[in-house]
PDB file of C-alpha atoms in Angstrom:
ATOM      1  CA  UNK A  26       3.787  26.076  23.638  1.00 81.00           C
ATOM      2  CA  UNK A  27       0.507  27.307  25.226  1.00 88.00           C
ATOM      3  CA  UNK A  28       0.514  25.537  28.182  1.00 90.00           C
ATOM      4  CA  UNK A  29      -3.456  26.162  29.019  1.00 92.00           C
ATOM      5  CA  UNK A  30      -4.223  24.667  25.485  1.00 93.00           C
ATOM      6  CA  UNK A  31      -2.135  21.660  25.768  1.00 93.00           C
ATOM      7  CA  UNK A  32      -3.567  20.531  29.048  1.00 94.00           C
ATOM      8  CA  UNK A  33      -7.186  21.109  27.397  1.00 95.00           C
ATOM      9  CA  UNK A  34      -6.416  18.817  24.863  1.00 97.00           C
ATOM     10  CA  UNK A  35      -5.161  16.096  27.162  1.00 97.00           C
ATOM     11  CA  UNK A  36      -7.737  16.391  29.571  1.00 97.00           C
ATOM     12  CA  UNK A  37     -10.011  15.748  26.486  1.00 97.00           C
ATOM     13  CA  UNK A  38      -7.877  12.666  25.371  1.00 97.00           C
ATOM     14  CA  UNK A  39      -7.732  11.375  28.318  1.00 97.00           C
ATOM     15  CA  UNK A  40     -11.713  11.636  28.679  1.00 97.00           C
ATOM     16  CA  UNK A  41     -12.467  10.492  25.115  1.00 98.00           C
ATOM     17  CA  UNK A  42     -14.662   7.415  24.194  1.00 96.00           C
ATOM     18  CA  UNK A  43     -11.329   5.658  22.486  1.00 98.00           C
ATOM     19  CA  UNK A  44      -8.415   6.192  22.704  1.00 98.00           C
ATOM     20  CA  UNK A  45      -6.244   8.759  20.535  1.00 99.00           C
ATOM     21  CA  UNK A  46      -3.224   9.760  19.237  1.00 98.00           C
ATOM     22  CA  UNK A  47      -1.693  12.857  18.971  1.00 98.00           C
ATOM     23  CA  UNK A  48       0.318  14.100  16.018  1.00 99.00           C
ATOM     24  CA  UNK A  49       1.163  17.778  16.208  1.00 98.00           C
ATOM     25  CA  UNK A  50       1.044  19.480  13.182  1.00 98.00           C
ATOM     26  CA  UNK A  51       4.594  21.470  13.030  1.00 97.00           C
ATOM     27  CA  UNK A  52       4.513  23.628  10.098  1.00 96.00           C
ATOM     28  CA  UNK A  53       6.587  26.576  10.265  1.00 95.00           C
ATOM     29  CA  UNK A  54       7.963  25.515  13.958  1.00 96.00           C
ATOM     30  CA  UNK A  55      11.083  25.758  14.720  1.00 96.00           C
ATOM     31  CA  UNK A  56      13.176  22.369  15.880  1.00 96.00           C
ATOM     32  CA  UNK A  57      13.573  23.844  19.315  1.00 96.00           C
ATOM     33  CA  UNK A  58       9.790  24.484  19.568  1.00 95.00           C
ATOM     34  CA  UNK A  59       9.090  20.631  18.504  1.00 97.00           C
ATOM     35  CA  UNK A  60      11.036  19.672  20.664  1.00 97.00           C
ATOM     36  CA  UNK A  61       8.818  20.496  23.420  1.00 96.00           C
ATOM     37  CA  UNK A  62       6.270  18.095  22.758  1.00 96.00           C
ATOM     38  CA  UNK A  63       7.883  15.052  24.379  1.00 96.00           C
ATOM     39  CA  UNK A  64       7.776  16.486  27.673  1.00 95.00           C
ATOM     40  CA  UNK A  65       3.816  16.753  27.570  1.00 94.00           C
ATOM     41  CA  UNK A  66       3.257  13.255  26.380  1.00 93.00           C
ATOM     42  CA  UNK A  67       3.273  14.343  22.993  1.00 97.00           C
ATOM     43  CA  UNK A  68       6.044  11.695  20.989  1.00 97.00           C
ATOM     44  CA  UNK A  69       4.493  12.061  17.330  1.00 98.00           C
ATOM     45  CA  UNK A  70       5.108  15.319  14.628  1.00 99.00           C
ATOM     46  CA  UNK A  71       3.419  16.027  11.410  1.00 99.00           C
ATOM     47  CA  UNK A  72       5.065  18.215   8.814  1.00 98.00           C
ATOM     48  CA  UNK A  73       3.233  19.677   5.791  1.00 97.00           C
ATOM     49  CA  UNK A  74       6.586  19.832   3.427  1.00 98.00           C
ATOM     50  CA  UNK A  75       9.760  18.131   2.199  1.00 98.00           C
ATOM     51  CA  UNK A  76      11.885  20.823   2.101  1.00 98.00           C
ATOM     52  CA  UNK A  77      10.684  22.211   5.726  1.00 97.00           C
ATOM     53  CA  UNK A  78      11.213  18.972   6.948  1.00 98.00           C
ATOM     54  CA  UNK A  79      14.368  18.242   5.548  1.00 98.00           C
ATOM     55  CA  UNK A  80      15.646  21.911   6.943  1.00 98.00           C
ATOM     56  CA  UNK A  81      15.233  21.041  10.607  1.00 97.00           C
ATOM     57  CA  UNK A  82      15.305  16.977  10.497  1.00 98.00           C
ATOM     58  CA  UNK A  83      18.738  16.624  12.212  1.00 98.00           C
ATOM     59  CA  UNK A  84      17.626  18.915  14.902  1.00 98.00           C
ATOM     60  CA  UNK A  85      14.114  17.211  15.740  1.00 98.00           C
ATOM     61  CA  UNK A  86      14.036  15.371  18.802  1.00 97.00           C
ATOM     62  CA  UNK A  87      10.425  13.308  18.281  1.00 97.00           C
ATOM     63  CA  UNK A  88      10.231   9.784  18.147  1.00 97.00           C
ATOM     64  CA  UNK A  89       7.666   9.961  15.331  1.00 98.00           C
ATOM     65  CA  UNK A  90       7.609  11.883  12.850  1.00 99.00           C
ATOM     66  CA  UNK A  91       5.168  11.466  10.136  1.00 99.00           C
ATOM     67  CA  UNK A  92       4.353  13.246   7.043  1.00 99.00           C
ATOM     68  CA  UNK A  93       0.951  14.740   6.279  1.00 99.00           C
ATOM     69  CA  UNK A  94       0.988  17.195   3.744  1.00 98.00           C
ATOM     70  CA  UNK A  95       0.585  16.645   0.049  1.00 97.00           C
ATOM     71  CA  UNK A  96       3.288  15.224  -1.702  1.00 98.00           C
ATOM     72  CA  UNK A  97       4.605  15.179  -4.980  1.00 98.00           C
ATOM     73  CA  UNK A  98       6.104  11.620  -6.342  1.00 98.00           C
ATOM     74  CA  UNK A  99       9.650  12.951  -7.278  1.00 98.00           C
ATOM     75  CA  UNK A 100      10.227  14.349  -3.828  1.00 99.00           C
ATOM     76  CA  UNK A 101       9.284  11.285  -2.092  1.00 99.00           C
ATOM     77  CA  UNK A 102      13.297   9.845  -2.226  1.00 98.00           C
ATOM     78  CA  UNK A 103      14.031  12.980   0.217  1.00 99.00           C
ATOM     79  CA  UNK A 104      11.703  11.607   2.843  1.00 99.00           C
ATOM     80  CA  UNK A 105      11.359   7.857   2.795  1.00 99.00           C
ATOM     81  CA  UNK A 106      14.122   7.224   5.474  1.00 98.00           C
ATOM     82  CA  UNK A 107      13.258  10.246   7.661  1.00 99.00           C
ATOM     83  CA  UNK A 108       9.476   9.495   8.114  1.00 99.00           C
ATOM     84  CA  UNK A 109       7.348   6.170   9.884  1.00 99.00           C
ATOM     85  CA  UNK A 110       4.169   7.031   8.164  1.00 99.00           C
ATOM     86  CA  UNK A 111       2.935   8.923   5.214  1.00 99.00           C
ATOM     87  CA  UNK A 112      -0.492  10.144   5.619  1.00 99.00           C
ATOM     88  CA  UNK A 113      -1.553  11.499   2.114  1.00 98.00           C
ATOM     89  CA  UNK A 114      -1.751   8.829  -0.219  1.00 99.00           C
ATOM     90  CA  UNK A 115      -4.141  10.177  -2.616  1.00 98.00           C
ATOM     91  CA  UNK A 116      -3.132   8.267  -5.994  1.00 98.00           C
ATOM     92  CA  UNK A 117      -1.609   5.169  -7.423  1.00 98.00           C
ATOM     93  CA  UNK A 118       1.832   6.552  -8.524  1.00 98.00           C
ATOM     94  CA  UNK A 119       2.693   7.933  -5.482  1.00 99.00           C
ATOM     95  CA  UNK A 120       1.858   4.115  -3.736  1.00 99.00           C
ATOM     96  CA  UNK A 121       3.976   3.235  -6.278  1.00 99.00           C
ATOM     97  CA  UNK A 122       6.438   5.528  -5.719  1.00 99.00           C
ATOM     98  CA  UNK A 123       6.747   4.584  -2.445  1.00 99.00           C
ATOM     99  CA  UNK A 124       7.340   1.697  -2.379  1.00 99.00           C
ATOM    100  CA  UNK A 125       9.917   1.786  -5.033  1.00 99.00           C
ATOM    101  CA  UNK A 126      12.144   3.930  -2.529  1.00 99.00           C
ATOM    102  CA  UNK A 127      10.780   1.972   0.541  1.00 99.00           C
ATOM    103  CA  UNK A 128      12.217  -1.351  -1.469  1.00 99.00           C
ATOM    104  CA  UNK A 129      15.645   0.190  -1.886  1.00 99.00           C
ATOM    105  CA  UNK A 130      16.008   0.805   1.561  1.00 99.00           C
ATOM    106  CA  UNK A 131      14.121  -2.193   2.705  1.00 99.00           C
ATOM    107  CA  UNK A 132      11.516  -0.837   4.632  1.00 99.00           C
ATOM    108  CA  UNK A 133       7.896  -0.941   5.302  1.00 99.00           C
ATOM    109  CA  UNK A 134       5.704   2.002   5.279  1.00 99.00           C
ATOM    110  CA  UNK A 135       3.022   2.610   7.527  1.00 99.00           C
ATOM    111  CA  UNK A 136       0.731   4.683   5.346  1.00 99.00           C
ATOM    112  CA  UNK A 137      -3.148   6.322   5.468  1.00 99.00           C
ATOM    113  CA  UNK A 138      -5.089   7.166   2.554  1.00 99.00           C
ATOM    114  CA  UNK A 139      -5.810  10.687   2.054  1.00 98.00           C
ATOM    115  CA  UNK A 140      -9.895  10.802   1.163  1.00 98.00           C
ATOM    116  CA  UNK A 141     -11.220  14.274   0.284  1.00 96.00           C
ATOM    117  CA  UNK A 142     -14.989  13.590   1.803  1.00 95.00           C
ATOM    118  CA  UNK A 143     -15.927  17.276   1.290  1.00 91.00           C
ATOM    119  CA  UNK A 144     -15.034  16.936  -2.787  1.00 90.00           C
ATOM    120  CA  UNK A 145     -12.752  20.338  -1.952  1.00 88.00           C
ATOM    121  CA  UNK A 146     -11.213  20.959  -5.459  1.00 87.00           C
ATOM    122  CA  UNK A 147      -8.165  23.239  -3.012  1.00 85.00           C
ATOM    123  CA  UNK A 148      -7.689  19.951  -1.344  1.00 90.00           C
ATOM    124  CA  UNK A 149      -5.698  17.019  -2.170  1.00 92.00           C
ATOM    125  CA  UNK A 150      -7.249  13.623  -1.598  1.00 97.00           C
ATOM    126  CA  UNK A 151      -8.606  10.559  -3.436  1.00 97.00           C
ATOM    127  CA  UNK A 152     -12.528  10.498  -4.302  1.00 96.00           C
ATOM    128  CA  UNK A 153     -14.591   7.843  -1.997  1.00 97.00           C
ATOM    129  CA  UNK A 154     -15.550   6.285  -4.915  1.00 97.00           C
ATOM    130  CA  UNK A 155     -11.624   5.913  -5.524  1.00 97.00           C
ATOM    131  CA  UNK A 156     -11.114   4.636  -2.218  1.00 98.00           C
ATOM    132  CA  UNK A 157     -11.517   1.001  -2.585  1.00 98.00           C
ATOM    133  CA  UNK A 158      -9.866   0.617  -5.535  1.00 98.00           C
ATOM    134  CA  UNK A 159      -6.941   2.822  -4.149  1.00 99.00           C
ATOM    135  CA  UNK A 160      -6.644   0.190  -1.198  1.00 99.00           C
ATOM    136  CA  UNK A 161      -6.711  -2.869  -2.894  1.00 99.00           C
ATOM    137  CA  UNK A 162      -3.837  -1.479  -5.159  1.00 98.00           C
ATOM    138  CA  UNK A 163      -1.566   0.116  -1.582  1.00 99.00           C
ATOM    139  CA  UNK A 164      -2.422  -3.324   0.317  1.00 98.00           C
ATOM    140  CA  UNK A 165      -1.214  -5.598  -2.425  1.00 98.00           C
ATOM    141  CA  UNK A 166       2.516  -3.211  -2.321  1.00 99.00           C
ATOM    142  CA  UNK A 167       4.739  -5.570  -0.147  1.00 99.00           C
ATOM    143  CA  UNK A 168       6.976  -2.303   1.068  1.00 99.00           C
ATOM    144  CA  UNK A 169       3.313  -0.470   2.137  1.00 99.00           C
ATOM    145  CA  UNK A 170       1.603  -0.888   5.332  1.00 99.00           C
ATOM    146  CA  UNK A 171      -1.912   0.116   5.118  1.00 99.00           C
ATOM    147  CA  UNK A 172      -2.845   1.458   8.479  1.00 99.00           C
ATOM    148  CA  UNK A 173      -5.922   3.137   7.631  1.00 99.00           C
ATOM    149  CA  UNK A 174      -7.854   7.103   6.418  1.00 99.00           C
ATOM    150  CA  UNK A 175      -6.632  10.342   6.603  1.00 99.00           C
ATOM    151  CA  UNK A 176      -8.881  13.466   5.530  1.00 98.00           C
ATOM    152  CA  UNK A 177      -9.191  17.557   5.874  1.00 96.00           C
ATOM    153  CA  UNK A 178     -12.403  18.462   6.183  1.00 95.00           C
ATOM    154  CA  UNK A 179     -14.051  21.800   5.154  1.00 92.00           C
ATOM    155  CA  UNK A 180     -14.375  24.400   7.986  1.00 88.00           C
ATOM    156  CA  UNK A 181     -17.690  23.844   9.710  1.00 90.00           C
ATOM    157  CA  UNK A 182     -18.295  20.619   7.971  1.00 94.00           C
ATOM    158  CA  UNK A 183     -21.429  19.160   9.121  1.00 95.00           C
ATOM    159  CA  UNK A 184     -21.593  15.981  11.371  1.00 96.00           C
ATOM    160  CA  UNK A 185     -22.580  13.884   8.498  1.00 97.00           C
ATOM    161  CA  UNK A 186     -19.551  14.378   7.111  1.00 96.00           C
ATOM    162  CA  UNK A 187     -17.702  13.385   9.804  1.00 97.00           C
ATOM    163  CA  UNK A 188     -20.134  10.382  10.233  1.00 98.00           C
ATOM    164  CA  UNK A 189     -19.634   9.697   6.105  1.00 97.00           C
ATOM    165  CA  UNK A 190     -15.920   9.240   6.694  1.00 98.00           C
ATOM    166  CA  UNK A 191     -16.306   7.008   9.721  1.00 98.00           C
ATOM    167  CA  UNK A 192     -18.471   4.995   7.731  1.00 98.00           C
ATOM    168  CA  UNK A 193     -15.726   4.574   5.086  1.00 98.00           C
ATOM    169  CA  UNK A 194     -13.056   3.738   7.417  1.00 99.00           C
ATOM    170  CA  UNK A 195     -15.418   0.937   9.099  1.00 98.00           C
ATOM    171  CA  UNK A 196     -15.549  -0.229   5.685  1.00 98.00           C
ATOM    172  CA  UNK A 197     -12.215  -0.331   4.740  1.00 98.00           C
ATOM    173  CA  UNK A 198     -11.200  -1.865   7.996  1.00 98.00           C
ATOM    174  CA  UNK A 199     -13.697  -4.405   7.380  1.00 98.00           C
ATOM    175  CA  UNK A 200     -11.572  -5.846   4.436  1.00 98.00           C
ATOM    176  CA  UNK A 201      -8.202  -4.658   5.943  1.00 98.00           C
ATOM    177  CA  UNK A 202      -7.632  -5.796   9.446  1.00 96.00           C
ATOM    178  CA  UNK A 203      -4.022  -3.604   9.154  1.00 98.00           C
ATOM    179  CA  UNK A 204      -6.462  -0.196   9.009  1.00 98.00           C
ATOM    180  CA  UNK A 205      -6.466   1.201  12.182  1.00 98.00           C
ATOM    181  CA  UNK A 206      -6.287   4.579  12.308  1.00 99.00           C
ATOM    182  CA  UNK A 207      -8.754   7.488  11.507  1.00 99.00           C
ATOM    183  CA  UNK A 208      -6.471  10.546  11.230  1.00 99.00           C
ATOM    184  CA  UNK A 209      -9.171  13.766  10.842  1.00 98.00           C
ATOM    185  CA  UNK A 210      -9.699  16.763  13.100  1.00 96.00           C
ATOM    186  CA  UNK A 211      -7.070  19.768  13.229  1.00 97.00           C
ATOM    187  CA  UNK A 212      -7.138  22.398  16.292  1.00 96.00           C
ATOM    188  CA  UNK A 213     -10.929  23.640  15.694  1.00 95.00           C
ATOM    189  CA  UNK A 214     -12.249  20.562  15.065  1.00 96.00           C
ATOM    190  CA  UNK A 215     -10.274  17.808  17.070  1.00 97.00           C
ATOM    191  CA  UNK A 216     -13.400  17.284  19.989  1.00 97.00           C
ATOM    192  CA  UNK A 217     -15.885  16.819  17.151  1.00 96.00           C
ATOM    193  CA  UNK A 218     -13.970  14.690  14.882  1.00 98.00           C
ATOM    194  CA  UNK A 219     -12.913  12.393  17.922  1.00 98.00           C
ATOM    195  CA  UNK A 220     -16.525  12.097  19.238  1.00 97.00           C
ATOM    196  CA  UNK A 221     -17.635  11.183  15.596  1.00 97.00           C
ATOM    197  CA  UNK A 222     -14.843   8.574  15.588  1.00 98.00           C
ATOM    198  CA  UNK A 223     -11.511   9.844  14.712  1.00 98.00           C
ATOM    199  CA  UNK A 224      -8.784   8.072  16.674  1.00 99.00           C
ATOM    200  CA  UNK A 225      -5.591  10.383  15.371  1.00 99.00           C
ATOM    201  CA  UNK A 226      -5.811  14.233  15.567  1.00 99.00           C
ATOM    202  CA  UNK A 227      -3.383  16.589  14.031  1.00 98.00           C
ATOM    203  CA  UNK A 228      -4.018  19.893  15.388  1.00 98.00           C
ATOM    204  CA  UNK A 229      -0.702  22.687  15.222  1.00 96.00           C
ATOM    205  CA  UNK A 230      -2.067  26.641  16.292  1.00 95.00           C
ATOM    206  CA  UNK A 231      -3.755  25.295  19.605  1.00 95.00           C
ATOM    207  CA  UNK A 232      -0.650  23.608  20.690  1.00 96.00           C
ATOM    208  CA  UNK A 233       2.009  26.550  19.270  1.00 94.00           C
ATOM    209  CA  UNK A 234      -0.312  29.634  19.314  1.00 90.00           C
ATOM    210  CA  UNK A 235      -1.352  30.921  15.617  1.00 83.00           C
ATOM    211  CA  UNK A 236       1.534  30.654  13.013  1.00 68.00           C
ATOM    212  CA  UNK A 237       3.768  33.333  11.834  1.00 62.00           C
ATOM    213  CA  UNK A 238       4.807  32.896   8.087  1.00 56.00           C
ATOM    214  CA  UNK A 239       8.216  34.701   6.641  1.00 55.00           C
ATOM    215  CA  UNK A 240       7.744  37.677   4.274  1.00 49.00           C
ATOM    216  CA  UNK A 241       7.984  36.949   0.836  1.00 46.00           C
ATOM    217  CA  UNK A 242      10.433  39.668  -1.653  1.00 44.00           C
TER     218      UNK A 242
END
């Protein structure tokens, strides 16, 4: 871990208007190098796919590990019992699928909904328009925990972006008094999305140094 970057990032924490949880973003890090994050404070992981996470599960060492990537319905068996929160809800028939495998196991959820406020066609993500209607539907699923909005916004999106997706999270927690986390802002845009209102950050390179991905044949 880069030591210099990590105690930025607390010192900013620490110093920020609410406060905010960390989940580091772990793609393509190794158990051992997860690992590390208890011993700064950190006690939360995000990983980006199934079969990554499945690969290095028994060796992780985090209290929390939640999953944050998009996901695709028939793998969500693989990760129901491994995971305390999905963050990228995006559509009905994954909330669905959920909480089919959430049932079986009798468990509850914690989950965000994924909103793609920059209308990104690369990026997964429910429409705002979709949002409320998305809600009502994962709030009424007994096994699903709504806990609030999670969104990737485009590089160098403007503040009104940011200030767009607060207003839809005030919104939604409005109606849904279990919403209370904003999960936005990734490691080069963590200050600005906290200071606009985010209250979960999930940033990876700044805390690991810059990724390193395995040649393909």
């Amino acid at each position: 871990m880069i030591e210099e970057n990590v105690k930025k990032l607390l010192d900013f924490v620490a110093r920020a208007p609410h406060p905010v949880k960390i989940v580091a973003a772990t793609k393509t890090r190794s158990a051992d190098e997860i690992n590390e994050l208890p011993a700064h404070g950190i006690t939360a992981m995000g990983e980006n796919r199934v079969q990554e996470l499945l690969a290095k599960y028994d060796g992780i060492k985090v209290p929390e590990i939640h999953f944050i990537g998009a996901l695709q319905t028939n793998k969500v068996k693989y990760i129901v019992d491994k995971v305390c929160m999905i963050q990228s809800v995006d559509r009905s028939e994954l909330a669905r699928e959920i909480e089919k495998r959430c049932a079986a196991i009798n468990k509850v959820m914690d989950v965000l909904i994924e909103v793609n406020i920059g209308g990104e066609e690369s990026k997964s993500g429910c429409t705002p328009s979709d949002l409320p209607a998305l809600a009502e539907e994962v709030s009424a699923l007994p096994h699903l925990r709504l806990k609030g909005l999670m969104s990737v916004l485009p590089i160098d999106a403007p503040d009104e972006m940011y200030d767009g997706l607060k207003r839809l999270f005030d919104k939604l927690k409005e109606k849904y008094h279990s919403a209370e986390y904003l999960s936005a802002g990734m490691s080069g845009d963590y200050e600005k999305a906290v200071l606009r209102g985010a209250n979960m950050i999930r940033p990876g390179s700044l805390l690991f140094g810059e990724r390193s991905y395995p040649a393909r044949d």
